[in-house]
Each structure stands twice: as structure tokens, then as C-alpha cells.
CSV table of N, CA and C in Angstrom, one decimal:
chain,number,residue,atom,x,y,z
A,276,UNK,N,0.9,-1.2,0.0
A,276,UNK,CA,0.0,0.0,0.0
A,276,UNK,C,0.9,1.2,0.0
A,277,UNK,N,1.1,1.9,-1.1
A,277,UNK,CA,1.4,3.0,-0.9
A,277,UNK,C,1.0,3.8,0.4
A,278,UNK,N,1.6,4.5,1.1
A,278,UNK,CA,1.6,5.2,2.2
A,278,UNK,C,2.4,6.7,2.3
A,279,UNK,N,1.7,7.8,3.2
A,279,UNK,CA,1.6,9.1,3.1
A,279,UNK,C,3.0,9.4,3.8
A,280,UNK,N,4.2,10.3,3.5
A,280,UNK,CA,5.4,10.3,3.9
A,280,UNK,C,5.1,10.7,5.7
A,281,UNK,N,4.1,11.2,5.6
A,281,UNK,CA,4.4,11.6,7.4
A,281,UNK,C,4.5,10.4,8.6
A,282,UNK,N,3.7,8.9,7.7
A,282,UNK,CA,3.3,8.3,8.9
A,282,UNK,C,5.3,7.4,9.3
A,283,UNK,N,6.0,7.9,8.5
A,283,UNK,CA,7.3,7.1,8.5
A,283,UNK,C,7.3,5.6,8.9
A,284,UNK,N,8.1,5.3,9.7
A,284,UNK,CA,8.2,3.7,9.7
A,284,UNK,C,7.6,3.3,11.3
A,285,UNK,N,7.0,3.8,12.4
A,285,UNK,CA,7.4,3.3,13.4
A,285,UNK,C,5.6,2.5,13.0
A,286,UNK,N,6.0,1.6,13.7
A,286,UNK,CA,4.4,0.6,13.5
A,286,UNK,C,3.0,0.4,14.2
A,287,UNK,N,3.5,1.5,14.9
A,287,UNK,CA,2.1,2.4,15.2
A,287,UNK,C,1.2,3.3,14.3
A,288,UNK,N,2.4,4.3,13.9
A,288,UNK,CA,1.3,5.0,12.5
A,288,UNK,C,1.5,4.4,11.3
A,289,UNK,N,2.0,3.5,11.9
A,289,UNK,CA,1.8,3.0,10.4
A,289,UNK,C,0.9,2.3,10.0
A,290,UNK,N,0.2,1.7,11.2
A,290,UNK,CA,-1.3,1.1,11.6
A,290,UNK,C,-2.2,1.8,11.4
A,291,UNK,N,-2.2,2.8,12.1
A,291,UNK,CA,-2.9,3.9,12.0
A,291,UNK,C,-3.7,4.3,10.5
A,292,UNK,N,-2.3,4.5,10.1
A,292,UNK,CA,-1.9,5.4,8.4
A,292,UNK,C,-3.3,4.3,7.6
A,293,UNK,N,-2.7,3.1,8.0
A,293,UNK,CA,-3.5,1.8,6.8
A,293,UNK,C,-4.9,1.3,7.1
A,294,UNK,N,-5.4,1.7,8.5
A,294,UNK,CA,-6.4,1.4,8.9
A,294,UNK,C,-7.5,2.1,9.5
A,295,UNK,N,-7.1,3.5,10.1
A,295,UNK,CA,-7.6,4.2,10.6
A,295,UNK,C,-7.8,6.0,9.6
A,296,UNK,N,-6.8,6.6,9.2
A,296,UNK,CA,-6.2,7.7,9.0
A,296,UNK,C,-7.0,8.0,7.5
A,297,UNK,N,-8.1,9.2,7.4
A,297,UNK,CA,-8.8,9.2,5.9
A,297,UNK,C,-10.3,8.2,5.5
A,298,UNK,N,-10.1,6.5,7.0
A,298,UNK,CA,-11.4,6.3,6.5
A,298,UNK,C,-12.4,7.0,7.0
A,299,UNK,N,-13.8,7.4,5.9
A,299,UNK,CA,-14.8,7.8,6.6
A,299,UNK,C,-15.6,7.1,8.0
A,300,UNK,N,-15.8,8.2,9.1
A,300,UNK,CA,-16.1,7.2,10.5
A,300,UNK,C,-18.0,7.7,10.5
A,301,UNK,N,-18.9,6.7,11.0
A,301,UNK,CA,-20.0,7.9,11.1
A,301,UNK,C,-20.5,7.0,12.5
A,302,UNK,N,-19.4,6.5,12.9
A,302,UNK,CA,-19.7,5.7,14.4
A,302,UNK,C,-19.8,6.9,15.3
A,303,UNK,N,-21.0,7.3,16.2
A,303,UNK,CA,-20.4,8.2,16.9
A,303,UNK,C,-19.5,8.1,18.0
A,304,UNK,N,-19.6,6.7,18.4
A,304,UNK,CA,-18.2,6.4,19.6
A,304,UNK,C,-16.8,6.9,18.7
A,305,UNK,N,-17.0,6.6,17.9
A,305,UNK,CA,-15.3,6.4,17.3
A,305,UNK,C,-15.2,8.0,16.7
A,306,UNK,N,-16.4,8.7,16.6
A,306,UNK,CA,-15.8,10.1,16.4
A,306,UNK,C,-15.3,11.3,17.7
A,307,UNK,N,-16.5,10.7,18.5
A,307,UNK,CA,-16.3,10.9,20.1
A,307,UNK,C,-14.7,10.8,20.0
A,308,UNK,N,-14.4,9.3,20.0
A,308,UNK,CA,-12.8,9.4,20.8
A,308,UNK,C,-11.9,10.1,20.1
A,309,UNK,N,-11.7,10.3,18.9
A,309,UNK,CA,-10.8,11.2,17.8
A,309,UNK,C,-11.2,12.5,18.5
A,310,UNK,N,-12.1,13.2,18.6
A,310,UNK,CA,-12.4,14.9,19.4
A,310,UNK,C,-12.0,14.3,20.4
A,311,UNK,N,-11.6,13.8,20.9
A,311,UNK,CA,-11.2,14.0,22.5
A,311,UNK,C,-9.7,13.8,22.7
A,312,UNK,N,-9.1,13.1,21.4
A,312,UNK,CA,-7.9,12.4,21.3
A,312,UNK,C,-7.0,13.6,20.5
A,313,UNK,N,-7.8,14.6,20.0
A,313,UNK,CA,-7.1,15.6,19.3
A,313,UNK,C,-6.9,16.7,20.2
A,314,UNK,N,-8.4,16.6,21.5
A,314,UNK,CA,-7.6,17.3,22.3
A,314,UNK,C,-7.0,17.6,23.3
A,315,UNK,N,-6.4,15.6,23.3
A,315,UNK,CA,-5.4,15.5,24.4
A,315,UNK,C,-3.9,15.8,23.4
A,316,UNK,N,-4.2,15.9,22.3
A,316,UNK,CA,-3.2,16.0,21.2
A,316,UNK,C,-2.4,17.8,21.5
A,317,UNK,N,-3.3,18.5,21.7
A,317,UNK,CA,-2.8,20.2,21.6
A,317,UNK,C,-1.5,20.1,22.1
A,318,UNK,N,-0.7,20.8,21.7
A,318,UNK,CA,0.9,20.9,22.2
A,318,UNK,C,1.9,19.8,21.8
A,319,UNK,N,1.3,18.7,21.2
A,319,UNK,CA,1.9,17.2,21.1
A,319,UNK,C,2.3,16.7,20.1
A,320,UNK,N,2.9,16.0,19.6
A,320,UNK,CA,2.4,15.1,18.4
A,320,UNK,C,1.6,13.9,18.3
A,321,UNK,N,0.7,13.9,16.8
A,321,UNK,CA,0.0,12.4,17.1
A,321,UNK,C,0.9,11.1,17.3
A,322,UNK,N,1.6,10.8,17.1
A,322,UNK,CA,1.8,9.7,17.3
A,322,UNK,C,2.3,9.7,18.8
A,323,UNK,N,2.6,10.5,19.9
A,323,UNK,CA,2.7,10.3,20.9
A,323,UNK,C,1.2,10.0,21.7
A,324,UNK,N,0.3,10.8,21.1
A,324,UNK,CA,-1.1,10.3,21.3
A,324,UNK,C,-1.5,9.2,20.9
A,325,UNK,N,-1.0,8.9,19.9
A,325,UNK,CA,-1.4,7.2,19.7
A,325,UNK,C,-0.4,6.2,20.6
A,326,UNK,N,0.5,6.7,21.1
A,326,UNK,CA,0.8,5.6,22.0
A,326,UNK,C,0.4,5.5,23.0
A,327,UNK,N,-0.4,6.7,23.6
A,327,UNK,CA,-1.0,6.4,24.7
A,327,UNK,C,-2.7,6.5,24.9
A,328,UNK,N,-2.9,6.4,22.9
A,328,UNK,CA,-4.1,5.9,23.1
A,328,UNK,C,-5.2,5.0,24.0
A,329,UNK,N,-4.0,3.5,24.3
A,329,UNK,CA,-5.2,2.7,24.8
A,329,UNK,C,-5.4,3.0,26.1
A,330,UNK,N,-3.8,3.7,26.6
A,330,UNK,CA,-4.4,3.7,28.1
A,330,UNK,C,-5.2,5.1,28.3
A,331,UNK,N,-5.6,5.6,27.5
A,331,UNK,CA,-6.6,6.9,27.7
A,331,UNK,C,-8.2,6.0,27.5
A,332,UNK,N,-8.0,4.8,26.5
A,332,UNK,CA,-9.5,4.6,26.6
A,332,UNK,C,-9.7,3.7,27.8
A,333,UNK,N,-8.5,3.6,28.9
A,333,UNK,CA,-8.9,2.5,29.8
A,333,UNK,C,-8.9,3.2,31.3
A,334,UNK,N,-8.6,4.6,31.2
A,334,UNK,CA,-8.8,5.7,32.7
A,334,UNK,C,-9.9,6.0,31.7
A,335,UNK,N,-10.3,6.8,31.1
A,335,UNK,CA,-11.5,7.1,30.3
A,335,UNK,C,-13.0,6.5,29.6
A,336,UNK,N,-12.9,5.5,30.5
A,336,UNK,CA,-14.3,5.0,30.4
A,336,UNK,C,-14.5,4.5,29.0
A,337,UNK,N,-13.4,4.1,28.5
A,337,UNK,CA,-13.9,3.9,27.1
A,337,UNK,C,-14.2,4.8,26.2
A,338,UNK,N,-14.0,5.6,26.5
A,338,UNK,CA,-14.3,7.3,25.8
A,338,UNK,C,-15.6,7.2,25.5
A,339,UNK,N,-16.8,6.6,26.5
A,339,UNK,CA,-18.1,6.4,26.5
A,339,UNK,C,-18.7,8.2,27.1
A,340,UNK,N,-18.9,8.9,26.5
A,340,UNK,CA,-19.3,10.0,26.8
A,340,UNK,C,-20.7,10.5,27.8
A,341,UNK,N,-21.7,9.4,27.9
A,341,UNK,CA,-22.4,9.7,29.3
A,341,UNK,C,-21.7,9.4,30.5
A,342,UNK,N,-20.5,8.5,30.6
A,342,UNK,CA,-19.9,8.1,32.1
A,342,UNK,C,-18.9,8.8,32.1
A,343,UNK,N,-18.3,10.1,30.9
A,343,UNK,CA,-17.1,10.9,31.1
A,343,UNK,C,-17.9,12.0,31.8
A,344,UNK,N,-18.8,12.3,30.9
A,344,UNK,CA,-19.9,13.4,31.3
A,344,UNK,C,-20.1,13.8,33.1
A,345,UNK,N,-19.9,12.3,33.6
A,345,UNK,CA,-20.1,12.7,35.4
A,345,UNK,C,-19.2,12.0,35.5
A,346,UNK,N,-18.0,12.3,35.3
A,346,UNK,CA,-16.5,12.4,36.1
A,346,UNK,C,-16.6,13.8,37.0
A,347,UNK,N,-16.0,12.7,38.3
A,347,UNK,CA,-16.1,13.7,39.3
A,347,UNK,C,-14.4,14.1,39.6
A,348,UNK,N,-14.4,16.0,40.6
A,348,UNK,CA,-13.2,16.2,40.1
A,348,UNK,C,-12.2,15.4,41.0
A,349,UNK,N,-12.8,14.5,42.0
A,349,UNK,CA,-11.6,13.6,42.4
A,349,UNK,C,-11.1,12.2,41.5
A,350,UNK,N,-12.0,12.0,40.7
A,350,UNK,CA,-11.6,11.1,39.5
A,350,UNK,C,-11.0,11.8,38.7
A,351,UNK,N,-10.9,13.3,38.3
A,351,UNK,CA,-10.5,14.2,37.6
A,351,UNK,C,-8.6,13.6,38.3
A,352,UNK,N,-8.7,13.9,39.5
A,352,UNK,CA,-7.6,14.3,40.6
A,352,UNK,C,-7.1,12.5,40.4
A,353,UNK,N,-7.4,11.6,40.0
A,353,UNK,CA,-6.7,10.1,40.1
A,353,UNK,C,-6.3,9.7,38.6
A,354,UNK,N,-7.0,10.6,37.9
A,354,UNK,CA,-6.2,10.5,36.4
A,354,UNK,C,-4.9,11.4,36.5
A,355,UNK,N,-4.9,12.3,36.9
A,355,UNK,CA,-3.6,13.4,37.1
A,355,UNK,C,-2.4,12.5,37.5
A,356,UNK,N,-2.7,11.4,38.7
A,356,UNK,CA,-1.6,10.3,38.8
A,356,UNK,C,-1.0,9.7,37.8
A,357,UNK,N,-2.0,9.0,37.2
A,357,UNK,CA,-1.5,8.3,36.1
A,357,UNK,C,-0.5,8.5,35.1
A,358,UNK,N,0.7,7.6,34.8
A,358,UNK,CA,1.8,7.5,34.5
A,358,UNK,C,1.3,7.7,32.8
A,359,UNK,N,0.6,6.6,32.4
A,359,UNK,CA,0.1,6.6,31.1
A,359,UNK,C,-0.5,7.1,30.2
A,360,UNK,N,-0.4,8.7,30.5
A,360,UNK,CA,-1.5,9.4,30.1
A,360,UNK,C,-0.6,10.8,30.1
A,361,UNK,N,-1.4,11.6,29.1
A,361,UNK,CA,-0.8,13.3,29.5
A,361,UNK,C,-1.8,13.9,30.3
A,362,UNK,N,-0.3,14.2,31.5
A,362,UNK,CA,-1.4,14.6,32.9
A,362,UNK,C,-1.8,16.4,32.8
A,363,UNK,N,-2.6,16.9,32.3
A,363,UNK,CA,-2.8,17.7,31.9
A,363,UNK,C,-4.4,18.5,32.9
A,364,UNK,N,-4.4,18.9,33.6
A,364,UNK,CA,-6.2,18.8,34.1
A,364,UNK,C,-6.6,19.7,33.3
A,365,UNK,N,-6.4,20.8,32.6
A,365,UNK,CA,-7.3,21.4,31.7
A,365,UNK,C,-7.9,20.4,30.4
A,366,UNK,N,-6.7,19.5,30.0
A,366,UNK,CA,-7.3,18.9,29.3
A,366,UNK,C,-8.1,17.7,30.2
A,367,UNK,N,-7.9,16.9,31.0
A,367,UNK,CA,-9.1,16.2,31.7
A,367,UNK,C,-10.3,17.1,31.8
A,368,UNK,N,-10.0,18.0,32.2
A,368,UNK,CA,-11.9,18.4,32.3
A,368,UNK,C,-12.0,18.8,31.1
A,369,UNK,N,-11.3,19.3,30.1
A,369,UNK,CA,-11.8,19.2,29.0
A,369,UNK,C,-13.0,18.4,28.5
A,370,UNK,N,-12.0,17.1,28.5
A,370,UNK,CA,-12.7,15.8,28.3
A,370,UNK,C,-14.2,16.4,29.2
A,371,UNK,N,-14.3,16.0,30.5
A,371,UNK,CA,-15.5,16.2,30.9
A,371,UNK,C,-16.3,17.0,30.2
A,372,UNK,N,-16.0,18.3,30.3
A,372,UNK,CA,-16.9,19.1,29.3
A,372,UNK,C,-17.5,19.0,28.1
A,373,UNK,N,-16.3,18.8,27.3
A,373,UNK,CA,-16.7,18.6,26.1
A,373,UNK,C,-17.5,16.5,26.0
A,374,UNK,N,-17.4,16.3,26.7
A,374,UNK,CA,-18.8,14.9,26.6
A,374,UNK,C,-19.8,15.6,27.2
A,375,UNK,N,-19.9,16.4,28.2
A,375,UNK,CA,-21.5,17.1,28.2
A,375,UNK,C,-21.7,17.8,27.2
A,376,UNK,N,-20.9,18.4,26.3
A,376,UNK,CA,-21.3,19.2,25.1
A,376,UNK,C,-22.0,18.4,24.1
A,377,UNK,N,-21.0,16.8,24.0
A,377,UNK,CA,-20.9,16.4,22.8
A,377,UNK,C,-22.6,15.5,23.3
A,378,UNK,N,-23.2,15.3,24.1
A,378,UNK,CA,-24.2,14.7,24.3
A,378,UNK,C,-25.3,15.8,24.3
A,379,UNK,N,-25.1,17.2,24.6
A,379,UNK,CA,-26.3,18.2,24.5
A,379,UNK,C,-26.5,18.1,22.9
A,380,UNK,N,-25.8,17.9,21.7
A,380,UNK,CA,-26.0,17.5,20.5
A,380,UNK,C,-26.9,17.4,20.1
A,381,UNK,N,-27.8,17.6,19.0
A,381,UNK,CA,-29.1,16.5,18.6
A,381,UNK,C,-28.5,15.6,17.9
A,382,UNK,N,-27.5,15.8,16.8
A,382,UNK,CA,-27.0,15.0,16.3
A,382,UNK,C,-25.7,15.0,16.0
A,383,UNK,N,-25.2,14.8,17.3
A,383,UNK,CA,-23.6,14.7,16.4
A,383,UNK,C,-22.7,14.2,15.4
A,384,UNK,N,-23.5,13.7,15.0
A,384,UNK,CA,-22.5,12.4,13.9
A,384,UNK,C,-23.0,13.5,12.5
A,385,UNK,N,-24.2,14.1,12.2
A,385,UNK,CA,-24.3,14.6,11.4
A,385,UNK,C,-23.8,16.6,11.7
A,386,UNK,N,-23.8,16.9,13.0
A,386,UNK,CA,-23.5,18.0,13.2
A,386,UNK,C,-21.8,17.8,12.5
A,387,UNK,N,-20.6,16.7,13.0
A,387,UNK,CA,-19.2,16.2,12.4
A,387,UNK,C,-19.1,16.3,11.1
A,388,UNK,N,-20.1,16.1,10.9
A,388,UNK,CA,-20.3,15.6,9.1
A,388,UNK,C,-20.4,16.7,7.9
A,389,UNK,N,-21.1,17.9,8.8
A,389,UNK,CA,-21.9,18.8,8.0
A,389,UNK,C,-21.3,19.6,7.4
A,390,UNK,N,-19.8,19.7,8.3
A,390,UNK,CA,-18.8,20.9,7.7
A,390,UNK,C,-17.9,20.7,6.1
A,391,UNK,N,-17.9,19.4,5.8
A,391,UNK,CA,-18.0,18.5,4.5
A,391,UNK,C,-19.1,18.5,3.5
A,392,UNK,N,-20.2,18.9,4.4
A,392,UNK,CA,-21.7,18.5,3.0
A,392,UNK,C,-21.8,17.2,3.3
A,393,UNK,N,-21.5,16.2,4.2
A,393,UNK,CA,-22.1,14.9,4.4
A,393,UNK,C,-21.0,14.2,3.6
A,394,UNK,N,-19.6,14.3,2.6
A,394,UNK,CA,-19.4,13.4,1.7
A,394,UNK,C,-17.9,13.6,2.2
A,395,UNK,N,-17.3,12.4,2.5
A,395,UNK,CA,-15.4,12.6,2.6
A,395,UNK,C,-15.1,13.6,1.3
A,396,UNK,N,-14.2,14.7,2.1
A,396,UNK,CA,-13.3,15.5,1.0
A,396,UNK,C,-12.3,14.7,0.8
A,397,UNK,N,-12.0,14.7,-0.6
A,397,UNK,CA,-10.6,13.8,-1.2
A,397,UNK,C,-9.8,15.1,-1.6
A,398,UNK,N,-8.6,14.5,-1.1
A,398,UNK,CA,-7.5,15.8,-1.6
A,398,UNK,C,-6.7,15.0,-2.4
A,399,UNK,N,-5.6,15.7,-3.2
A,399,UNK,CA,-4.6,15.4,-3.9
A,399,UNK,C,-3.4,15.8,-4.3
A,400,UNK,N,-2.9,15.8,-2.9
A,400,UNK,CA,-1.5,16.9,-3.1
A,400,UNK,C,-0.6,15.3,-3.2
A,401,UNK,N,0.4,16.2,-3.5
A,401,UNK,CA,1.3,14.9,-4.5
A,401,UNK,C,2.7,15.2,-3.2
A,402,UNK,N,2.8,16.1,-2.8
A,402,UNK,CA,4.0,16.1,-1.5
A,402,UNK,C,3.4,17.3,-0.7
A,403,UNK,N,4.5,16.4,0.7
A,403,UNK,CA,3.9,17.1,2.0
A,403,UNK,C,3.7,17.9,2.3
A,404,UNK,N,4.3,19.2,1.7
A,404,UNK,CA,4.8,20.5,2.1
A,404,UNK,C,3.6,21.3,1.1
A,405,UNK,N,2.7,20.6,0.1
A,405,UNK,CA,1.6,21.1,0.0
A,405,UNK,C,0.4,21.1,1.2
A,406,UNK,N,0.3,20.0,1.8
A,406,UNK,CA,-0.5,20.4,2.8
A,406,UNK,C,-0.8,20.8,3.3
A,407,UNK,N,-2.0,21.8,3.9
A,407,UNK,CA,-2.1,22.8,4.5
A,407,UNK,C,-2.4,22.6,6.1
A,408,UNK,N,-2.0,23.2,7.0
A,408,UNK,CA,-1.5,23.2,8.0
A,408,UNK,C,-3.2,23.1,8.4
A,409,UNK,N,-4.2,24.4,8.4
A,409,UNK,CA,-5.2,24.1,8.2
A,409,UNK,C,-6.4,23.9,7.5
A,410,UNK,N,-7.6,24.1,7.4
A,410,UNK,CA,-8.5,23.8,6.0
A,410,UNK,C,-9.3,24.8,6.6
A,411,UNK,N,-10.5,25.7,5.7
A,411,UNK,CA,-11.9,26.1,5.7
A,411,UNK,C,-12.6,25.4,6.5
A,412,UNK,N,-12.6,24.3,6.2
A,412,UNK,CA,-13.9,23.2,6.9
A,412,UNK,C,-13.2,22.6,8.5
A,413,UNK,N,-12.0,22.6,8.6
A,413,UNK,CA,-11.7,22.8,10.2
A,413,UNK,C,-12.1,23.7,10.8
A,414,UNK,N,-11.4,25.0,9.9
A,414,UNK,CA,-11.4,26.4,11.2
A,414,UNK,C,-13.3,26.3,11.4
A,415,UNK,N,-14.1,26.1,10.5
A,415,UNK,CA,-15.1,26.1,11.0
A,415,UNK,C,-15.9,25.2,11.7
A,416,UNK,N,-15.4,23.7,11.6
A,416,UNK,CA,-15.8,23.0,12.8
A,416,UNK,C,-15.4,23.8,14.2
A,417,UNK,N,-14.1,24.2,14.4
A,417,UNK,CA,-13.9,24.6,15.4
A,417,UNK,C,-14.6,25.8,16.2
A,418,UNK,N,-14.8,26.7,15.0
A,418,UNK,CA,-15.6,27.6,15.9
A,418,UNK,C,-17.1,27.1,16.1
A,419,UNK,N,-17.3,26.5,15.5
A,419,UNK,CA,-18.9,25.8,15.9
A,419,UNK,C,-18.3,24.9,17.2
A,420,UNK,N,-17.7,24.4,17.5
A,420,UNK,CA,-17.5,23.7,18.6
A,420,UNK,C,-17.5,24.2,19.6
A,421,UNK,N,-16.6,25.2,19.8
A,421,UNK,CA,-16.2,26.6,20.8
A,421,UNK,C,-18.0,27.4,21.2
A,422,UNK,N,-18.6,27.4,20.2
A,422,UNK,CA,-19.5,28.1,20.2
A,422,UNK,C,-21.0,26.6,20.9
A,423,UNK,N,-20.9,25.7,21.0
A,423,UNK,CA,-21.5,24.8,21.2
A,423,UNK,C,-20.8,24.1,22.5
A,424,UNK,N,-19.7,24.8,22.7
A,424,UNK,CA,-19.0,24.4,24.9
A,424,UNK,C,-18.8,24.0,24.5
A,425,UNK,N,-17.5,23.4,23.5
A,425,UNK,CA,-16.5,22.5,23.3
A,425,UNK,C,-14.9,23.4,23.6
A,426,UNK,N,-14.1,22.9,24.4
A,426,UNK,CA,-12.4,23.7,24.5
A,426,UNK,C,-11.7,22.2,23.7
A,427,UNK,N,-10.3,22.7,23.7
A,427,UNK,CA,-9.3,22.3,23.1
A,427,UNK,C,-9.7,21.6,22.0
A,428,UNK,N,-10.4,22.6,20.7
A,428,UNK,CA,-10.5,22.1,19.7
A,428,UNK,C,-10.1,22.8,18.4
């Protein structure tokens, strides 16, 4: 399979790159945990996020968003221990918040969707350094997010 120069060799993103990375998701667990994994991401790189992906889904309830939703702040205070994780509390309560956000929703899977028109954008840049750092259709999810109580997004 041809593969995108960023994900290089380590066999994490490279998992990622071949399995996860570009397919369309319309699960809302699995978009849940990407918004929450992007914004344990801020300051980081992804692939350091993906290595401590699993142990975020296993202090994190699964990234099940009605049981993040009432995280209390002394469970807030027993993730901060945790070795496996970026101990971060703005981003933990992040998390918290943004699952009460992402549950006040009517529809999130189509609210994620909508900044696209409903249909995966295909791009076609032929090297890296065309890519754009950001897009139209991010900066605007984001402010819709911000504007609907979502942080680190």
C-alpha cells in the first residue's frame, strides 16, 4: 500500500496510516474518541497520542461520553496520577466538558459531518509540504465547537 510520507516507519502509525487515517467514520463512539484524542493532542504530536491511546480509553471509560460526562473532580484528581496518560487537568476536564457538550447535541454524527456536506473531502497533493496546516472546513468546525461548549478544539 502505498503510504503518506508523514506516517514514516514506526508501526504504530503506520497502523494507524493503513487502517484508521482518511477512512470515513459515522460511528459516533469512534468520532467521540478522535475529538477528545485531538484534544489531548494540543501541544503534542499524534503519534505520541497514539501511543497512549489505549491507556486513555482504559482511565477514560472507554471514551463512552455519558460516564465521562459525570467524572467527578476527584476522579479528575486520580487521572492526574496516572503515569500513562498526559497529565494535563485542563485537558481532563476538557474531556469532561466537552462529553457534556458532545451529548447536548441532537446529532452529532451529522452536526461532524456537516462541515464537509455529508461526503469525505478527497484531496490530492502529491507532496507534503503542500498540505495545508489548516482547512476552511476545520477552522469552521472549530468555531462551531467553541461556540456549542466544546475547549481544546
Amino acid at each position: 500500500m502505498p503510504r503518506c510520507a508523514w506516517c514514516g516507519t514506526d508501526p504504530l502509525y503506520i497502523d494507524y496510516h493503513d487502517r484508521e487515517w482518511g477512512v470515513p467514520a459515522r460511528d459516533p463512539q469512534v468520532l467521540f474518541e478522535f475529538l477528545l484524542l485531538e484534544a489531548f493532542q494540543a501541544g503534542l504530536s499524534w503519534i505520541t497520542v497514539l501511543r497512549k491511546r489505549e491507556r486513555y480509553r482504559q482511565v477514560l471509560f472507554g471514551f463512552d461520553a455519558e460516564r465521562l460526562a459525570r467524572m467527578s473532580d476527584a476522579e479528575i484528581d486520580e487521572r492526574m496520577q496516572e503515569p500513562g496518560i498526559s497529565r494535563n487537568r485542563r485537558k481532563l476536564e476538557a474531556a469532561r466538558s466537552n462529553a457534556r457538550a458532545w451529548l447536548q447535541l441532537e446529532d452529532p454524527v451529522g452536526f461532524v459531518w456537516s462541515f464537509v456536506g455529508g461526503e469525505p473531502k478527497i484531496n490530492r497533493f502529491e507532496r507534503l509540504d503542500q498540505v495545508p496546516a489548516v482547512s476552511p472546513e476545520a477552522e469552521a468546525m472549530s468555531r462551531a465547537l467553541k461556540k456549542a461548549g466544546f475547549s481544546f478544539v
